[in-house]
mmCIF file of C-alpha atoms and ligand atoms in Angstrom:
data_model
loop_
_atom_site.group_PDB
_atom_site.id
_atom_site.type_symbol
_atom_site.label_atom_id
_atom_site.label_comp_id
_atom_site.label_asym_id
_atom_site.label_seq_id
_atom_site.Cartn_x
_atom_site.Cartn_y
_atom_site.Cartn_z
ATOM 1 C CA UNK H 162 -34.191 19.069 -32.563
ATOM 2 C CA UNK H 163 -30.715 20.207 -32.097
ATOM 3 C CA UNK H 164 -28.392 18.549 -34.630
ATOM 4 C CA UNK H 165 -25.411 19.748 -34.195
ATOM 5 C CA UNK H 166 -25.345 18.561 -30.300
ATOM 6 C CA UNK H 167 -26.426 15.471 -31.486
ATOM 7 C CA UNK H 168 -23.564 15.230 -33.770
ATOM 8 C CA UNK H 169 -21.011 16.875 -31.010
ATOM 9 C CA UNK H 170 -22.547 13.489 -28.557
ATOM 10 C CA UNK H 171 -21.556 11.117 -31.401
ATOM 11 C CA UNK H 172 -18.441 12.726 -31.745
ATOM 12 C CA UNK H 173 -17.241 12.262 -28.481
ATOM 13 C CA UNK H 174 -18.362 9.104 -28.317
ATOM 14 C CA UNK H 175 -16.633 7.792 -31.764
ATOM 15 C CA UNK H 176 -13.739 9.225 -30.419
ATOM 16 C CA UNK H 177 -13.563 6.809 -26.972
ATOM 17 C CA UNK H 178 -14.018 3.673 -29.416
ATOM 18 C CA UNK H 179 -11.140 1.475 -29.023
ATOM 19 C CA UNK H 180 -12.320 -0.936 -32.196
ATOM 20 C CA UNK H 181 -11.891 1.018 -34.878
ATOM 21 C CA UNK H 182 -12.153 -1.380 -37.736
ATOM 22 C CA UNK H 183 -9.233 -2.014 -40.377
ATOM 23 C CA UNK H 184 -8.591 -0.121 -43.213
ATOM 24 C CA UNK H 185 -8.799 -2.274 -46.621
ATOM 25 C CA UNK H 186 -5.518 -3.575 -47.410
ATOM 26 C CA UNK H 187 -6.206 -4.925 -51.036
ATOM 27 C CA UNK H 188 -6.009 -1.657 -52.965
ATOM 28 C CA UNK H 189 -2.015 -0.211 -51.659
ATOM 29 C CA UNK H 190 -3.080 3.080 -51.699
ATOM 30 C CA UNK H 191 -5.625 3.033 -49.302
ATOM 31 C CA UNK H 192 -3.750 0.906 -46.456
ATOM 32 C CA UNK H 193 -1.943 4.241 -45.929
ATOM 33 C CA UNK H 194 -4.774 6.034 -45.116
ATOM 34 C CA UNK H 195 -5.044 6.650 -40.876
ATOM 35 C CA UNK H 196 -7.323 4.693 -39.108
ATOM 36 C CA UNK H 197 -8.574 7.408 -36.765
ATOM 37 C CA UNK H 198 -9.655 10.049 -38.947
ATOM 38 C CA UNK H 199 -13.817 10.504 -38.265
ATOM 39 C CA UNK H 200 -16.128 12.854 -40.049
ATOM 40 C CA UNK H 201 -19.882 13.437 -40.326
ATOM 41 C CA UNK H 202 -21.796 16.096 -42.405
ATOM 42 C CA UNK H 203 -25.540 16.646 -42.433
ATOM 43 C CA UNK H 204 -27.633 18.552 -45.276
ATOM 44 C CA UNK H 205 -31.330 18.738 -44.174
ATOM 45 C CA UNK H 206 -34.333 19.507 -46.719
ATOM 46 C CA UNK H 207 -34.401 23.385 -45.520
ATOM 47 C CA UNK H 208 -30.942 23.658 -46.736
ATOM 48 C CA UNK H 209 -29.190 23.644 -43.331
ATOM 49 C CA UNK H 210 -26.317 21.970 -42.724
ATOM 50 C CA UNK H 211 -24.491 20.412 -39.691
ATOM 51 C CA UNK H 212 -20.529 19.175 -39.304
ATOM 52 C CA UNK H 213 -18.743 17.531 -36.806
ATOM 53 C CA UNK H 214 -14.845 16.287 -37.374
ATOM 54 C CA UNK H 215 -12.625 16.459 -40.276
ATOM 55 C CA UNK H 216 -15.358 17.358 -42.704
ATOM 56 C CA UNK H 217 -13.508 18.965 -45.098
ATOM 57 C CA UNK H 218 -10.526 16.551 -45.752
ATOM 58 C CA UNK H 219 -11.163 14.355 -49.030
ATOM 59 C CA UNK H 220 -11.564 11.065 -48.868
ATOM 60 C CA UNK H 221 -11.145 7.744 -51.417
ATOM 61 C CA UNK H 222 -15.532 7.617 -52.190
ATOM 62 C CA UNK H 223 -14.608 3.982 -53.831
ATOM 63 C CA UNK H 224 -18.254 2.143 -54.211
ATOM 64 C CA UNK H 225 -20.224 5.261 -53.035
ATOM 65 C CA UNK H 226 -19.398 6.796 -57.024
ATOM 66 C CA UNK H 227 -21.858 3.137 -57.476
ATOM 67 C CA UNK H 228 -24.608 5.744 -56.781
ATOM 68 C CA UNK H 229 -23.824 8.023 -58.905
ATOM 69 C CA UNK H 230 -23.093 6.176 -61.870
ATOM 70 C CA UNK H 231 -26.511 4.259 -61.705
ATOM 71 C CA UNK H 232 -28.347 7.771 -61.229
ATOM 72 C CA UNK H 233 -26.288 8.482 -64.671
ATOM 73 C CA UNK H 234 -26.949 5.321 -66.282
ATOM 74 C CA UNK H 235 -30.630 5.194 -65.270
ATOM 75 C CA UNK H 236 -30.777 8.615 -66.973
ATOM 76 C CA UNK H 237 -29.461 7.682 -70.193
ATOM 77 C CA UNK H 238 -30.783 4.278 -70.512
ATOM 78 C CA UNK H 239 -33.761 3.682 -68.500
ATOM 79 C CA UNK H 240 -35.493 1.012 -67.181
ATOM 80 C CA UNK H 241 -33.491 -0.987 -69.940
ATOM 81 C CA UNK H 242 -30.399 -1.276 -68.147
ATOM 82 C CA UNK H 243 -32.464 -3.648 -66.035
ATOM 83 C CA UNK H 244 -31.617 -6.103 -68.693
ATOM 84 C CA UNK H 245 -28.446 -6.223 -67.791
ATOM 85 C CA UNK H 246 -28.199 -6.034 -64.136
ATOM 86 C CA UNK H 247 -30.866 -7.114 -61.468
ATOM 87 C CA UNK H 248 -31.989 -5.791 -58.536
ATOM 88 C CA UNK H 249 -32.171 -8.232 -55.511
ATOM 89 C CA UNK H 250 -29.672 -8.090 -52.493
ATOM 90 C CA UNK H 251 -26.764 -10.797 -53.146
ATOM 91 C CA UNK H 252 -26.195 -12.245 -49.967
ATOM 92 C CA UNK H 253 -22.580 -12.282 -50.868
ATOM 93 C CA UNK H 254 -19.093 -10.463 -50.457
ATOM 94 C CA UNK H 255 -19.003 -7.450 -52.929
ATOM 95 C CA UNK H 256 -16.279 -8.830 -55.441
ATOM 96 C CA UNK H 257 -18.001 -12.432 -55.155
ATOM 97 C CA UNK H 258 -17.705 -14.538 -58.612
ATOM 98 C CA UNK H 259 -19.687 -17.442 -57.747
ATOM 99 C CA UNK H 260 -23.237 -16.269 -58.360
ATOM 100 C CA UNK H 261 -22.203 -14.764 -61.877
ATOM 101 C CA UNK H 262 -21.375 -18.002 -63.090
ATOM 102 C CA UNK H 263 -25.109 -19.704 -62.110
ATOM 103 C CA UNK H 264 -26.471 -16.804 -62.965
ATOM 104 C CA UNK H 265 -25.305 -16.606 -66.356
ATOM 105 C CA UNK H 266 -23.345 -13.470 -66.092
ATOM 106 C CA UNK H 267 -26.125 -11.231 -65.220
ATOM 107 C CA UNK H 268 -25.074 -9.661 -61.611
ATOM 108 C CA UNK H 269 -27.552 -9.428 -58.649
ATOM 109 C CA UNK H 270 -27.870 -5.728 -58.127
ATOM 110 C CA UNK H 271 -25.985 -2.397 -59.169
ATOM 111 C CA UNK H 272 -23.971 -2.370 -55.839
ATOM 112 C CA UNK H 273 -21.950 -5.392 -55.728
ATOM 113 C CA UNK H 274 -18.875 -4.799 -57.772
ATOM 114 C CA UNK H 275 -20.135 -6.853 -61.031
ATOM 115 C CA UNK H 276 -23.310 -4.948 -61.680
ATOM 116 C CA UNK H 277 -21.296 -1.912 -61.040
ATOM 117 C CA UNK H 278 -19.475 -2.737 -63.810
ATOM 118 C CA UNK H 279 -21.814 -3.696 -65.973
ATOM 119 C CA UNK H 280 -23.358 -0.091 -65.404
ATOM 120 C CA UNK H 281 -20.372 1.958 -66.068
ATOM 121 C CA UNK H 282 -19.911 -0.438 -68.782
ATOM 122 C CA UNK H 283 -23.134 1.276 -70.338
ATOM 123 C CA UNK H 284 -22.644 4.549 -69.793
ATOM 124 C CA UNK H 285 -19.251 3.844 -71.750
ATOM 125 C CA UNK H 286 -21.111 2.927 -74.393
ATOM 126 C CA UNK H 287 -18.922 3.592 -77.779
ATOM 127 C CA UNK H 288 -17.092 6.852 -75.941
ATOM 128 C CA UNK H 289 -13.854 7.483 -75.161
ATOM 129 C CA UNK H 290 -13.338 6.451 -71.566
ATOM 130 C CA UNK H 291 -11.717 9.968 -70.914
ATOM 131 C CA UNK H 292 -15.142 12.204 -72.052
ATOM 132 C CA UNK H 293 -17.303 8.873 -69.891
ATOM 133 C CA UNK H 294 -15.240 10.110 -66.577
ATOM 134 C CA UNK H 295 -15.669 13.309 -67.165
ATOM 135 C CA UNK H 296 -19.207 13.219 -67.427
ATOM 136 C CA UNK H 297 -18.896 11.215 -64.090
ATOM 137 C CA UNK H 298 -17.413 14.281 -62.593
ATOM 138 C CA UNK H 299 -19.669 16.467 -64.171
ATOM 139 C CA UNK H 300 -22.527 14.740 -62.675
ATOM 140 C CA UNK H 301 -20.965 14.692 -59.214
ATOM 141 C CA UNK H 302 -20.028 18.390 -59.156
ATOM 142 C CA UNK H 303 -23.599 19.591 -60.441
ATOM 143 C CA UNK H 304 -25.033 17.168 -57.837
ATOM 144 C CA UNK H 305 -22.860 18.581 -55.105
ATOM 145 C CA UNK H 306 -22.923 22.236 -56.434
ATOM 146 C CA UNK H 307 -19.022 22.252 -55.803
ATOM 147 C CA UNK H 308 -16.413 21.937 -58.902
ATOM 148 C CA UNK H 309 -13.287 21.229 -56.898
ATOM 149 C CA UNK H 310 -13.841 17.447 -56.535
ATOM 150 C CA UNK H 311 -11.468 15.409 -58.220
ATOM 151 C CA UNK H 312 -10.158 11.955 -58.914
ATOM 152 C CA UNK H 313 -6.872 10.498 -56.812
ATOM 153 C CA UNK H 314 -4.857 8.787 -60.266
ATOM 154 C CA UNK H 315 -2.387 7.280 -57.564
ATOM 155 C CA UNK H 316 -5.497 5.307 -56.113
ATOM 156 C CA UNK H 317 -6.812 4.871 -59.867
ATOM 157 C CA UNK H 318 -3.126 3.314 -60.606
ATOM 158 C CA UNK H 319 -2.968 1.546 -57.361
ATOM 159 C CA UNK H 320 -6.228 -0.482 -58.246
ATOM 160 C CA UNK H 321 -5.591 -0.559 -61.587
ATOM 161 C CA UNK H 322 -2.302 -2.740 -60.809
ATOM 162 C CA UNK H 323 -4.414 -4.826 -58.108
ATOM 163 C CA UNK H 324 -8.097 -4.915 -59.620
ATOM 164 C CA UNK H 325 -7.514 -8.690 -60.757
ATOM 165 C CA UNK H 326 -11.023 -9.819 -59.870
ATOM 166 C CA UNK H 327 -12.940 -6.898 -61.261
ATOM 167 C CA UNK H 328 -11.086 -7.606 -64.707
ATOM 168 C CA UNK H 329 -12.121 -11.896 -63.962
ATOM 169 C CA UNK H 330 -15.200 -10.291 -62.978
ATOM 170 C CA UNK H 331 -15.652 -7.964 -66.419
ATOM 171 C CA UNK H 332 -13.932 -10.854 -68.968
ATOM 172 C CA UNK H 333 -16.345 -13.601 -67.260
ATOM 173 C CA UNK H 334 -19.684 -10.795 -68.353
ATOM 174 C CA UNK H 335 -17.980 -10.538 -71.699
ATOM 175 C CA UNK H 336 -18.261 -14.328 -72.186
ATOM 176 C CA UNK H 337 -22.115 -13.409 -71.742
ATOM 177 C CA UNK H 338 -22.122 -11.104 -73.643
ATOM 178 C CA UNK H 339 -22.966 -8.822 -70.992
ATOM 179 C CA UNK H 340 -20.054 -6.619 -71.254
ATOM 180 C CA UNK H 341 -20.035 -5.041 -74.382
ATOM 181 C CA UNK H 342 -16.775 -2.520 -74.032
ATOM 182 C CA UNK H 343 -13.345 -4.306 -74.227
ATOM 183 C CA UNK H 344 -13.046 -5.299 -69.938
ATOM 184 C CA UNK H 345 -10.261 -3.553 -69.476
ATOM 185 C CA UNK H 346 -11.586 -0.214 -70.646
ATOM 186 C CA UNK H 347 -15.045 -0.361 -68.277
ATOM 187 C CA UNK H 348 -12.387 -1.295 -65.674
ATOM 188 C CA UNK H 349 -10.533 1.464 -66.335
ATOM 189 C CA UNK H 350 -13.654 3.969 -66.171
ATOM 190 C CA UNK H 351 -14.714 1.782 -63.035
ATOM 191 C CA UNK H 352 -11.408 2.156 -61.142
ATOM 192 C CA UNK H 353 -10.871 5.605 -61.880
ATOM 193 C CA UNK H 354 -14.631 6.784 -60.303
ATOM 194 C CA UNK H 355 -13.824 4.524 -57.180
ATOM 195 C CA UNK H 356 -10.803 6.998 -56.945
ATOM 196 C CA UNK H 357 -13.229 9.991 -57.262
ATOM 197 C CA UNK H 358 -12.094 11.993 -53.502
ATOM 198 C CA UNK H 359 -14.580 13.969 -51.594
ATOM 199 C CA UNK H 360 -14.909 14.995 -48.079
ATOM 200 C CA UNK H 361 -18.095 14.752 -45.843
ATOM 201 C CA UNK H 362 -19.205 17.731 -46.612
ATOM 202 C CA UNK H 363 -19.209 17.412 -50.390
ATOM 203 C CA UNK H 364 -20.800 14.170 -50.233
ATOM 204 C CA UNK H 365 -23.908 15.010 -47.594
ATOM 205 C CA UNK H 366 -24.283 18.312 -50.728
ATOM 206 C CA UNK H 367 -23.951 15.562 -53.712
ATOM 207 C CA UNK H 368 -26.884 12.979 -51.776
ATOM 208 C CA UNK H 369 -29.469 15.721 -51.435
ATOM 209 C CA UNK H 370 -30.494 14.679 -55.084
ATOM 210 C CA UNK H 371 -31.472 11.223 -53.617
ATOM 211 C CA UNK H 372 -33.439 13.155 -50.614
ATOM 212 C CA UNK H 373 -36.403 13.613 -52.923
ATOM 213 C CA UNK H 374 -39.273 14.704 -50.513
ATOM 214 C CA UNK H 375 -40.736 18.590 -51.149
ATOM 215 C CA UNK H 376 -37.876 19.902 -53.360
ATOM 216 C CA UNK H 377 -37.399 17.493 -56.460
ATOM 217 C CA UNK H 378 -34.347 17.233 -58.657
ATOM 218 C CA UNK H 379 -33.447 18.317 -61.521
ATOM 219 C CA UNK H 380 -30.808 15.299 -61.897
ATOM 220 C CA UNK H 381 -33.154 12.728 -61.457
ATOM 221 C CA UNK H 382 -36.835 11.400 -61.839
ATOM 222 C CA UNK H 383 -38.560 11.224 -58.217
ATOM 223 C CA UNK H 384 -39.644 7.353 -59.338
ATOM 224 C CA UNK H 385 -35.822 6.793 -59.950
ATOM 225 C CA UNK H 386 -34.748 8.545 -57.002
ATOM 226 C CA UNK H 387 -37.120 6.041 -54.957
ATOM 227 C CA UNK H 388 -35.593 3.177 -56.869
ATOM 228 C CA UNK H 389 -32.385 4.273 -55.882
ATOM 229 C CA UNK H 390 -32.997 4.269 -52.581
ATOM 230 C CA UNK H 391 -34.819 1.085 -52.542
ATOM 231 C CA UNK H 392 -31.450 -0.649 -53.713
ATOM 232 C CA UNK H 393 -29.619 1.685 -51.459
ATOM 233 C CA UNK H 394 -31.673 -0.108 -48.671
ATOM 234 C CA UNK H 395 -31.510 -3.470 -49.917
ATOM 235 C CA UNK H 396 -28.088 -3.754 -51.425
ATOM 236 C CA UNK H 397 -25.865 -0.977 -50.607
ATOM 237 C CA UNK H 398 -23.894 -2.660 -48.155
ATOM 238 C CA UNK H 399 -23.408 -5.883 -49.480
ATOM 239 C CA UNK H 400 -23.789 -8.945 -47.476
ATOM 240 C CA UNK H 401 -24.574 -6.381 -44.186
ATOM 241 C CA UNK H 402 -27.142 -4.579 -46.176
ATOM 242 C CA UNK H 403 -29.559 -6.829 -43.512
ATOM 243 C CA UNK H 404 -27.866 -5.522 -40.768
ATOM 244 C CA UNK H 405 -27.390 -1.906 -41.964
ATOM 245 C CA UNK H 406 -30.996 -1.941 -42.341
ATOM 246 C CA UNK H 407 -31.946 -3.142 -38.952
ATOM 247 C CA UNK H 408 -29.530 -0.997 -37.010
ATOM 248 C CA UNK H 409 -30.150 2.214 -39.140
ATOM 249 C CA UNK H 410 -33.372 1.778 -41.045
ATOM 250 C CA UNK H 411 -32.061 4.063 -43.913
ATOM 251 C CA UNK H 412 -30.927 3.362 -47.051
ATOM 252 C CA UNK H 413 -27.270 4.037 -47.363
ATOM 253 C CA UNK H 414 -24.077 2.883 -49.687
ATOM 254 C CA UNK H 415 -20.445 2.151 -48.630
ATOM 255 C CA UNK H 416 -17.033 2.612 -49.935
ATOM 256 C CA UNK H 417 -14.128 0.652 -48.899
ATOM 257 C CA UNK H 418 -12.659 4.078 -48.431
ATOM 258 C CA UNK H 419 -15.048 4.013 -44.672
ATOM 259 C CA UNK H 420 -17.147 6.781 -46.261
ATOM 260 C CA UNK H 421 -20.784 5.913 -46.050
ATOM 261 C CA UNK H 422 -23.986 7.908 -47.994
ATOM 262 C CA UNK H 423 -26.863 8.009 -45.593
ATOM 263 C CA UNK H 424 -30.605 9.047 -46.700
ATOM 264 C CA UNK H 425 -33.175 9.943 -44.953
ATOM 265 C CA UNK H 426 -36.114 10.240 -47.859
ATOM 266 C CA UNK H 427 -37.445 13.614 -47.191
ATOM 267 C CA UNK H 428 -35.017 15.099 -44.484
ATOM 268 C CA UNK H 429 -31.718 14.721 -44.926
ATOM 269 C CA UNK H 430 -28.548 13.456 -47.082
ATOM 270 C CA UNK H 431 -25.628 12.392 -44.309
ATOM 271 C CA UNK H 432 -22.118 11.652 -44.822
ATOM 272 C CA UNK H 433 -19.606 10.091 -42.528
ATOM 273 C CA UNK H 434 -16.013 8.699 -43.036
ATOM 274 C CA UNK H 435 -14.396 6.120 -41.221
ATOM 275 C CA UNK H 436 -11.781 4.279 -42.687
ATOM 276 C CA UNK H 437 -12.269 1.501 -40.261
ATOM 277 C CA UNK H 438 -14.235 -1.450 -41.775
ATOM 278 C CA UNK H 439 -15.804 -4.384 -40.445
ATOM 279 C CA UNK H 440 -16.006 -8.106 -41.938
ATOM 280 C CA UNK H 441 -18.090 -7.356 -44.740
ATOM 281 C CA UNK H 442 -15.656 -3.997 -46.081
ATOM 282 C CA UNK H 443 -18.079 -1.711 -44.446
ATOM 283 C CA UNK H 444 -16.824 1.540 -41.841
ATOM 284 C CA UNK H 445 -17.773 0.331 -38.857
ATOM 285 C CA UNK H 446 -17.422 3.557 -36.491
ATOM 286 C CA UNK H 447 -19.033 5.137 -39.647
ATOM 287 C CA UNK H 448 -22.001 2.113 -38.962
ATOM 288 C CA UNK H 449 -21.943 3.327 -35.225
ATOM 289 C CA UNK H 450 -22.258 6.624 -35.644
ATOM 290 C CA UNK H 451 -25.287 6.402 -38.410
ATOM 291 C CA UNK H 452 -27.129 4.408 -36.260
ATOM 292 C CA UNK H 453 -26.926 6.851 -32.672
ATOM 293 C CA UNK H 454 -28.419 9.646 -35.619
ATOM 294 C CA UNK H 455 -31.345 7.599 -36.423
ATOM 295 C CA UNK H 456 -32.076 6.468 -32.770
ATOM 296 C CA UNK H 457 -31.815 9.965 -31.877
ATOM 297 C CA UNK H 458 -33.552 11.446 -34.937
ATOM 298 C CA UNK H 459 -36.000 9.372 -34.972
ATOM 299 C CA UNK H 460 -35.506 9.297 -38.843
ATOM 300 C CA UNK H 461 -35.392 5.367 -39.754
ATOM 301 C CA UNK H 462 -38.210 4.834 -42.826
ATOM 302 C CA UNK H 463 -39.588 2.104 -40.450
ATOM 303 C CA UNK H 464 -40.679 4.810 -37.502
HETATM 304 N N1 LIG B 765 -12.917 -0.039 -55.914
HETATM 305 C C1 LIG B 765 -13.322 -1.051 -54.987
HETATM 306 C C2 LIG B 765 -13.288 -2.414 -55.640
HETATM 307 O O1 LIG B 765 -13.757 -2.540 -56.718
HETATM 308 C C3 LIG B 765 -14.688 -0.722 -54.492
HETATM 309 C C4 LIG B 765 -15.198 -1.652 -53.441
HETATM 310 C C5 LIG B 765 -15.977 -0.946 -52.357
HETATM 311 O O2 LIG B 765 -15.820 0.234 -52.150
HETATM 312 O O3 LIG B 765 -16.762 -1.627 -51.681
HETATM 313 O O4 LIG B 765 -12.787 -3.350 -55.127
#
């Protein structure tokens, strides 16, 4: 199978799409960011890897740094963070409130913005917020074997000054008893690893840990790196996590940034950046584009 002309087909056809998507508005700093920048970076098990685009220009990861924090968190704590946080798809808009309140402050799944919060919330712990981020960065270096990734404090500040729901969002699980740093701290940790910046490259080499397959990780458990991917499946897109999963058939996690983690369990970690997105805040050339590779990979985990 030749890769990299599959990826130079999807190239050129990305590149005739007229509807691109729009780029998310709510945080400042990212309605800057171009609509037509594309990128798409493959790392396959044998440690090959293919590029096609602007792979090396950093983008904002936003909710793809959800992954890594729960592959942290699920680390440190264990299956007891699944006190705090379940693990069924919500059915709702990432930064929904409405299910928190019937559901007594415990949020659906790690991917939608509350249980993200209430993850980085443990990893917090009693630590300074500072030493917490760094360990974030730490853990996304080591997992992409590349030290020159770094955080964008203009995006940090940017959502900082707009992240109103997150904070309802983190005072509301505090009134549970479910947060247990002060909100705006875990928002603070929270906002600053959305503004973590990578480019497709760097993020295809940070997913192999989730690739699992012949060559396990040293990052992670292979039982947690199937969980992972179960929720990457199920949740990782929000209320399109359905659709994600019947067009591509892998498990995968967005960003309002456009940049989307794709796994193929066994084969391959993908990256591709769009900043583009659809209805539900997802890249939608990025959507595209993931779904040509499976149909022409034949890689979906349904055959
Ligand atoms: N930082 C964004 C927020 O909390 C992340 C959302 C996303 O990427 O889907 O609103």
């Amino acid at each position: 199978m030749d890769l990299q002309a599959i990826l130079n087909t999807i190239f050129d056809e990305m590149q005739g799409q007229s509807d691109r998507g729009a780029v998310a508005d709510y945080i400042p700093e990212l309605a800057q960011v171009s609509p037509t920048h594309f990128a798409m970076s493959i790392c396959t098990a044998d440690g090959q890897s293919y590029h096609v685009g602007e792979t090396a220009v950093p983008f904002s990861i936003q909710s793809v740094s959800k992954v890594f924090t729960l592959a942290l968190a699920l680390g440190r704590l264990g299956d007891q963070l699944w006190t705090r946080v379940g693990r069924e798809p919500s059915g709702l808009a990432f930064n929904s409130m409405v299910q928190l309140e019937h559901e007594n402050g415990i949020p659906r799944n790690p991917f939608i913005n509350a249980g993200a919060l209430v993850v980085t919330d443990a990893i917090l712990a009693r630590n300074a917020p500072r030493e917490v981020l760094g360990e974030i960065l730490r853990f996304v270096r080591q997992a992409a074997g590349d030290d020159d990734i770094h955080i964008n404090h203009r995006v940090a500040k940017s959502e900082q000054a707009t992240g109103h729901r997150n904070l309802a969002l983190a005072h509301f699980m505090r009134a549970h008893g479910n947060m247990h740093n002060a909100p705006e701290l875990s928002c603070g940790v929270y906002f600053h690893q959305c503004a973590i910046e990578m480019s497709t490259r760097q993020l295809a080499q940070a997913g192999r840990f989730l690739m699992g397959g012949h060559a396990p990780s040293r990052l992670l458990s292979p039982a947690r790196v199937r969980r992972i991917n179960a929720l990457m499946m199920t949740c990782g897109h929000y209320d399109g996590s359905g659709d994600f999963a019947f067009r591509v058939g892998l498990p995968g996690k967005s960003g309002v940034g456009g940049g989307i983690l794709v796994i193929a369990p066994g084969r391959a970690s993908i990256a591709v950046w769009s900043p583009g997105l659809d209805a539900q805040g997802n890249s939608r050339l990025g959507t595209v584009a993931v779904e040509r590779l499976a149909q022409a990979t034949r890689w979906s985990v349904f055959g």
